[in-house]
């Protein structure tokens, strides 16, 4: 599904280049649940953003479903956001002026789905995430955990093939975090490909593969089961 | 503390350059317009306000309640009026008469010193009683108010004229020849200071009435009304009582004259005539319905201008308030922290007010400069000669006062709004929502665009009315007609001159008359009856024009019935041709062969189609033609050559051959015609200029607002992008709110504009309809400009990279 070959990302400051990512090689198959780990500043977010096509590499190859991503234009990317990729952020990034319900249905609007058909889809997610009672509230009236549930609901309502999550539990209590992780697990079981960034070893165990980044290099790429076996 | 406030304000100004530029720019433009218009209004209101006996000087007006009259108030009386006022009314200190319209030597003349041969055309001659020098408090440079006009054939000239003809010398005692009439030379009795620009009186030559009698017995005759009386009452006079006492003039003289001549008009006068004393300071602005011969201002226009000035200032203040509060999200943190640091609310209010006054001070300085620079343009637009009164003691203090008032006005709301923020809200991040959805801000934007739309529609209506006037069928052909003025001096040579002119190859036709269908040519008013009814009904009042036999064909008028005058000199001397309206008013279906009477009988030999000989504000009135006795004030030539200057050179050649001592003076009839509507055109220009300013200010504000909103919404747009929103989705999202506001403005503005313009058009008897597309054009124009204004920010945001806004907190 995703192939990264010799990927580089650097910033120029003056005459100097400083590399954030260097020589990244990565293969992601459909249905995998990958966790990216590493110290702060290791380049995790950057990598995720490149995979999510929010950012572009300076060098190297990136193929998405065997198509070369650097040839994609804005329209094509928008197309992918609509049908293939969902995002979850550490800071939730809900739209302040829209209610919970409206936030969740927004992607469907951009897909041109009619209001009547949107309703059952939103209702189903509200129900599944246990936030039916909150549906008419605005984001600032919710707790962090509830906001992230809305964020997740919004990310998956379009049934994306790929879910990208950058520290989705970073701002949450352990308990709220667990709830989100359980949902990730369920989605994975349903066949969704997930790539998450986290600092928590415990969260990493929900997935089946862990990639350790260090100063822009992939230091380790392990199967979770191997890891568990080792311990 | 104050210095601290100034410092913070100044720093903020520099920090947000775009906002500051927009705030100050919009404000300065608004203030410049406000200043100019205020000066204009002030000038208009200052007319005739400078007399030492201000509240005792009046003009006497006839008032008629007769609904058949077009004009219900007019200032003309018979010659004996002044003596009567002076002798019979002890409460009147002194009274005197004035004639300013073209009448004998009043109006315009050929002027020369007796020692020279070359004539000079001069305007601004008036006949006055010597007492007017006293009443008008004329300032004399040479001679005295008492002596200068006390002898027959004396005149007073203005300093301007004295400087022109007698530089650096005292001209008192010099001899002047008018219109080559050396039989009756005038002597200069005095020189007066030039009249100020803000008086309704406009003359440079005062001819004395002493010794004047225009025809035998004229000075004691109550037949005709040619004199305009002014008077000064004694202190403490009750004006209303005096007006009532004046009714004796009607009983003793006017009616007596009419009854003696068995004039049926007596009945009308008896029932409908009274008199009014008009304070001198009201003459300029409040004489709209008075038929006199002065150029007037219009109180309504002054009020309209005043209202527009205030609106433009409001628009500018709104920008300021909107941007200030919009930016307040960024300031809120400052407020919160200051409060935690121990600042009182009052202190914060003071801080923000200081800042606002700082802005208003800078804007007023810039605005004044801008006003100064655009003054020539404004003067042209308003048809005035206004200067900025830098040299007066009150000007700069008023600017300081204005700075404070506007600073406080504009800063008030934002200051209280900002200082209300609580630290806890700020730290929780609760404010941004309230700021974004401010209904107040939307209403202010709506106010701005409503004003813009009203002004655009108004400009469109006025422009179209103007085009309608200039293009509509007027009943004669106004193109290619050259009028040669001052032709009465040709005397017996008129016929020969016309013939010689007619022989020029580029001249199609030549005719003559003193009356033409443009302002500034001879007008009169006579009462006509169907012959035999003069003692029965009250008759029809009509213009009587003396014209040459080929007048209708030269003017290309349409003869409906009968024929025009014969060319031979001695025929048709008692024939008349009337216009359609005259026929209607007389109630004649077949006027040919009937007779009309006005002291003598006239055979109607033709009916000419109605043509516009007055401003289209008025209905076409009755008019009759008589055959001219020979010479007249104007000779008109219809030219057919492409080369105007060559044609004019040939015409001038012929003129100079006949009149070597009098320079040719000509005008083009179509230009004079357009000039009749100069006031209307000016109104249109003012609307257009104000509409432009309003839109400019509103768009500056909108630009600032959209920039700010764009900043606020970057995160949201980023989120929407990764949710799959396309560029056009986003563009719509970002512009929709503004277009909605413009749309609301249209809905509010359209009926207001419709109502105002409906009222304005009522001043015109011949007018356009207000059609739906005016509103569509205005709406599309304003919406288009608004869209252009906001789309810069919208596009920038739409094509920004979402990662920038989402990356990291
Ligand atoms: N615009 C930028 N210019 C220069 N360096 C940047 C820029 N954006 C990010 N970086 C650098 O890239 C590195 C990786 O950032 P990031 O991917 O956010 O790390 P992580 O998410 O692993 O904490 C950091 O060292 C950061 O300083
Ligand atoms: Mg990160």
mmCIF file of N, CA, C and O in Angstrom, chain A residues 157-201:
data_model
loop_
_atom_site.group_PDB
_atom_site.id
_atom_site.type_symbol
_atom_site.label_atom_id
_atom_site.label_comp_id
_atom_site.label_asym_id
_atom_site.label_seq_id
_atom_site.Cartn_x
_atom_site.Cartn_y
_atom_site.Cartn_z
ATOM 1 N N UNK A 157 -15.471 8.433 9.668
ATOM 2 C CA UNK A 157 -16.835 8.338 9.151
ATOM 3 C C UNK A 157 -16.858 8.054 7.654
ATOM 4 O O UNK A 157 -17.772 7.413 7.138
ATOM 5 N N UNK A 158 -15.812 8.517 6.968
ATOM 6 C CA UNK A 158 -15.755 8.261 5.531
ATOM 7 C C UNK A 158 -15.172 6.891 5.217
ATOM 8 O O UNK A 158 -14.871 6.610 4.063
ATOM 9 N N UNK A 159 -15.001 6.035 6.218
ATOM 10 C CA UNK A 159 -14.419 4.700 6.038
ATOM 11 C C UNK A 159 -13.122 4.756 5.239
ATOM 12 O O UNK A 159 -13.002 4.156 4.156
ATOM 13 N N UNK A 160 -12.108 5.461 5.771
ATOM 14 C CA UNK A 160 -10.847 5.566 5.042
ATOM 15 C C UNK A 160 -10.096 4.241 5.077
ATOM 16 O O UNK A 160 -10.314 3.424 5.966
ATOM 17 N N UNK A 161 -9.234 4.029 4.103
ATOM 18 C CA UNK A 161 -8.410 2.823 4.096
ATOM 19 C C UNK A 161 -7.260 2.986 5.079
ATOM 20 O O UNK A 161 -6.742 2.004 5.599
ATOM 21 N N UNK A 162 -6.842 4.270 5.262
ATOM 22 C CA UNK A 162 -5.657 4.536 6.086
ATOM 23 C C UNK A 162 -6.006 5.583 7.143
ATOM 24 O O UNK A 162 -6.523 6.642 6.835
ATOM 25 N N UNK A 163 -5.696 5.224 8.426
ATOM 26 C CA UNK A 163 -5.936 6.179 9.507
ATOM 27 C C UNK A 163 -4.593 6.612 10.073
ATOM 28 O O UNK A 163 -3.775 5.772 10.475
ATOM 29 N N UNK A 164 -4.334 7.919 10.070
ATOM 30 C CA UNK A 164 -3.080 8.448 10.597
ATOM 31 C C UNK A 164 -3.376 9.185 11.898
ATOM 32 O O UNK A 164 -4.258 10.042 11.932
ATOM 33 N N UNK A 165 -2.640 8.829 12.962
ATOM 34 C CA UNK A 165 -2.920 9.451 14.258
ATOM 35 C C UNK A 165 -1.618 9.884 14.900
ATOM 36 O O UNK A 165 -0.736 9.067 15.153
ATOM 37 N N UNK A 166 -1.495 11.210 15.134
ATOM 38 C CA UNK A 166 -0.272 11.747 15.730
ATOM 39 C C UNK A 166 -0.516 11.991 17.217
ATOM 40 O O UNK A 166 -1.216 12.933 17.577
ATOM 41 N N UNK A 167 0.027 11.132 18.040
ATOM 42 C CA UNK A 167 -0.152 11.206 19.491
ATOM 43 C C UNK A 167 -1.606 11.453 19.869
ATOM 44 O O UNK A 167 -1.937 12.429 20.544
ATOM 45 N N UNK A 168 -2.495 10.571 19.480
ATOM 46 C CA UNK A 168 -3.927 10.806 19.695
ATOM 47 C C UNK A 168 -4.279 10.841 21.180
ATOM 48 O O UNK A 168 -5.287 11.422 21.550
ATOM 49 N N UNK A 169 -3.450 10.247 22.020
ATOM 50 C CA UNK A 169 -3.782 10.200 23.440
ATOM 51 C C UNK A 169 -2.869 11.104 24.248
ATOM 52 O O UNK A 169 -2.896 11.101 25.469
ATOM 53 N N UNK A 170 -2.056 11.880 23.542
ATOM 54 C CA UNK A 170 -1.044 12.696 24.203
ATOM 55 C C UNK A 170 -1.594 13.656 25.247
ATOM 56 O O UNK A 170 -0.944 13.955 26.234
ATOM 57 N N UNK A 171 -2.818 14.155 25.005
ATOM 58 C CA UNK A 171 -3.388 15.129 25.936
ATOM 59 C C UNK A 171 -4.408 14.494 26.880
ATOM 60 O O UNK A 171 -5.161 15.192 27.527
ATOM 61 N N UNK A 172 -4.468 13.154 26.886
ATOM 62 C CA UNK A 172 -5.563 12.507 27.614
ATOM 63 C C UNK A 172 -5.069 11.741 28.833
ATOM 64 O O UNK A 172 -3.895 11.369 28.936
ATOM 65 N N UNK A 173 -5.993 11.526 29.774
ATOM 66 C CA UNK A 173 -5.693 10.635 30.909
ATOM 67 C C UNK A 173 -5.538 9.211 30.394
ATOM 68 O O UNK A 173 -6.037 8.888 29.325
ATOM 69 N N UNK A 174 -4.913 8.411 31.216
ATOM 70 C CA UNK A 174 -4.689 7.007 30.850
ATOM 71 C C UNK A 174 -5.992 6.324 30.461
ATOM 72 O O UNK A 174 -6.069 5.607 29.458
ATOM 73 N N UNK A 175 -7.031 6.596 31.248
ATOM 74 C CA UNK A 175 -8.266 5.871 31.030
ATOM 75 C C UNK A 175 -8.908 6.266 29.695
ATOM 76 O O UNK A 175 -9.361 5.407 28.924
ATOM 77 N N UNK A 176 -8.910 7.585 29.450
ATOM 78 C CA UNK A 176 -9.460 8.073 28.185
ATOM 79 C C UNK A 176 -8.646 7.520 27.027
ATOM 80 O O UNK A 176 -9.181 7.134 25.997
ATOM 81 N N UNK A 177 -7.322 7.470 27.232
ATOM 82 C CA UNK A 177 -6.424 6.956 26.209
ATOM 83 C C UNK A 177 -6.729 5.502 25.887
ATOM 84 O O UNK A 177 -6.778 5.115 24.705
ATOM 85 N N UNK A 178 -6.976 4.748 26.898
ATOM 86 C CA UNK A 178 -7.280 3.325 26.692
ATOM 87 C C UNK A 178 -8.514 3.154 25.820
ATOM 88 O O UNK A 178 -8.555 2.301 24.930
ATOM 89 N N UNK A 179 -9.510 3.993 26.097
ATOM 90 C CA UNK A 179 -10.758 3.910 25.349
ATOM 91 C C UNK A 179 -10.494 4.116 23.856
ATOM 92 O O UNK A 179 -10.996 3.372 23.000
ATOM 93 N N UNK A 180 -9.658 5.130 23.564
ATOM 94 C CA UNK A 180 -9.331 5.411 22.165
ATOM 95 C C UNK A 180 -8.599 4.216 21.564
ATOM 96 O O UNK A 180 -8.892 3.780 20.441
ATOM 97 N N UNK A 181 -7.664 3.677 22.312
ATOM 98 C CA UNK A 181 -6.860 2.572 21.791
ATOM 99 C C UNK A 181 -7.725 1.345 21.489
ATOM 100 O O UNK A 181 -7.519 0.660 20.503
ATOM 101 N N UNK A 182 -8.692 1.136 22.355
ATOM 102 C CA UNK A 182 -9.596 -0.006 22.113
ATOM 103 C C UNK A 182 -10.346 0.176 20.794
ATOM 104 O O UNK A 182 -10.520 -0.774 20.021
ATOM 105 N N UNK A 183 -10.726 1.401 20.578
ATOM 106 C CA UNK A 183 -11.420 1.676 19.317
ATOM 107 C C UNK A 183 -10.500 1.441 18.126
ATOM 108 O O UNK A 183 -10.909 0.897 17.108
ATOM 109 N N UNK A 184 -9.225 1.862 18.275
ATOM 110 C CA UNK A 184 -8.250 1.613 17.207
ATOM 111 C C UNK A 184 -8.175 0.108 16.925
ATOM 112 O O UNK A 184 -8.156 -0.316 15.762
ATOM 113 N N UNK A 185 -8.119 -0.620 17.972
ATOM 114 C CA UNK A 185 -7.993 -2.082 17.855
ATOM 115 C C UNK A 185 -9.183 -2.633 17.078
ATOM 116 O O UNK A 185 -9.026 -3.451 16.159
ATOM 117 N N UNK A 186 -10.368 -2.157 17.461
ATOM 118 C CA UNK A 186 -11.571 -2.618 16.772
ATOM 119 C C UNK A 186 -11.505 -2.300 15.282
ATOM 120 O O UNK A 186 -11.802 -3.135 14.439
ATOM 121 N N UNK A 187 -11.095 -1.052 14.991
ATOM 122 C CA UNK A 187 -11.024 -0.626 13.590
ATOM 123 C C UNK A 187 -10.028 -1.476 12.828
ATOM 124 O O UNK A 187 -10.247 -1.852 11.683
ATOM 125 N N UNK A 188 -8.924 -1.767 13.482
ATOM 126 C CA UNK A 188 -7.902 -2.614 12.877
ATOM 127 C C UNK A 188 -8.476 -3.981 12.568
ATOM 128 O O UNK A 188 -8.295 -4.535 11.472
ATOM 129 N N UNK A 189 -9.226 -4.498 13.537
ATOM 130 C CA UNK A 189 -9.835 -5.810 13.352
ATOM 131 C C UNK A 189 -10.793 -5.787 12.162
ATOM 132 O O UNK A 189 -10.950 -6.776 11.459
ATOM 133 N N UNK A 190 -11.400 -4.630 11.939
ATOM 134 C CA UNK A 190 -12.325 -4.518 10.802
ATOM 135 C C UNK A 190 -11.582 -4.346 9.484
ATOM 136 O O UNK A 190 -12.199 -4.251 8.426
ATOM 137 N N UNK A 191 -10.240 -4.225 9.556
ATOM 138 C CA UNK A 191 -9.459 -4.211 8.327
ATOM 139 C C UNK A 191 -8.846 -2.862 7.972
ATOM 140 O O UNK A 191 -8.244 -2.703 6.906
ATOM 141 N N UNK A 192 -8.941 -1.873 8.846
ATOM 142 C CA UNK A 192 -8.385 -0.562 8.536
ATOM 143 C C UNK A 192 -6.878 -0.555 8.764
ATOM 144 O O UNK A 192 -6.400 -1.139 9.723
ATOM 145 N N UNK A 193 -6.170 0.093 7.850
ATOM 146 C CA UNK A 193 -4.734 0.264 8.048
ATOM 147 C C UNK A 193 -4.525 1.477 8.955
ATOM 148 O O UNK A 193 -5.109 2.530 8.713
ATOM 149 N N UNK A 194 -3.709 1.309 10.023
ATOM 150 C CA UNK A 194 -3.531 2.406 10.972
ATOM 151 C C UNK A 194 -2.047 2.686 11.173
ATOM 152 O O UNK A 194 -1.252 1.745 11.308
ATOM 153 N N UNK A 195 -1.674 3.968 11.148
ATOM 154 C CA UNK A 195 -0.312 4.341 11.554
ATOM 155 C C UNK A 195 -0.446 5.377 12.653
ATOM 156 O O UNK A 195 -1.074 6.428 12.455
ATOM 157 N N UNK A 196 0.099 5.050 13.831
ATOM 158 C CA UNK A 196 -0.015 6.001 14.928
ATOM 159 C C UNK A 196 1.359 6.370 15.456
ATOM 160 O O UNK A 196 2.326 5.627 15.322
ATOM 161 N N UNK A 197 1.443 7.569 16.032
ATOM 162 C CA UNK A 197 2.648 7.990 16.732
ATOM 163 C C UNK A 197 2.299 8.029 18.214
ATOM 164 O O UNK A 197 1.233 8.533 18.582
ATOM 165 N N UNK A 198 3.150 7.461 19.034
ATOM 166 C CA UNK A 198 2.871 7.522 20.467
ATOM 167 C C UNK A 198 4.165 7.440 21.252
ATOM 168 O O UNK A 198 5.203 7.019 20.743
ATOM 169 N N UNK A 199 4.126 7.872 22.504
ATOM 170 C CA UNK A 199 5.268 7.723 23.402
ATOM 171 C C UNK A 199 5.070 6.538 24.340
ATOM 172 O O UNK A 199 5.979 6.153 25.057
ATOM 173 N N UNK A 200 3.830 6.034 24.308
ATOM 174 C CA UNK A 200 3.489 5.044 25.334
ATOM 175 C C UNK A 200 3.716 3.612 24.829
ATOM 176 O O UNK A 200 3.139 3.197 23.824
ATOM 177 N N UNK A 201 4.571 2.863 25.525
ATOM 178 C CA UNK A 201 4.829 1.470 25.191
ATOM 179 C C UNK A 201 3.527 0.692 25.217
ATOM 180 O O UNK A 201 3.277 -0.179 24.390
#
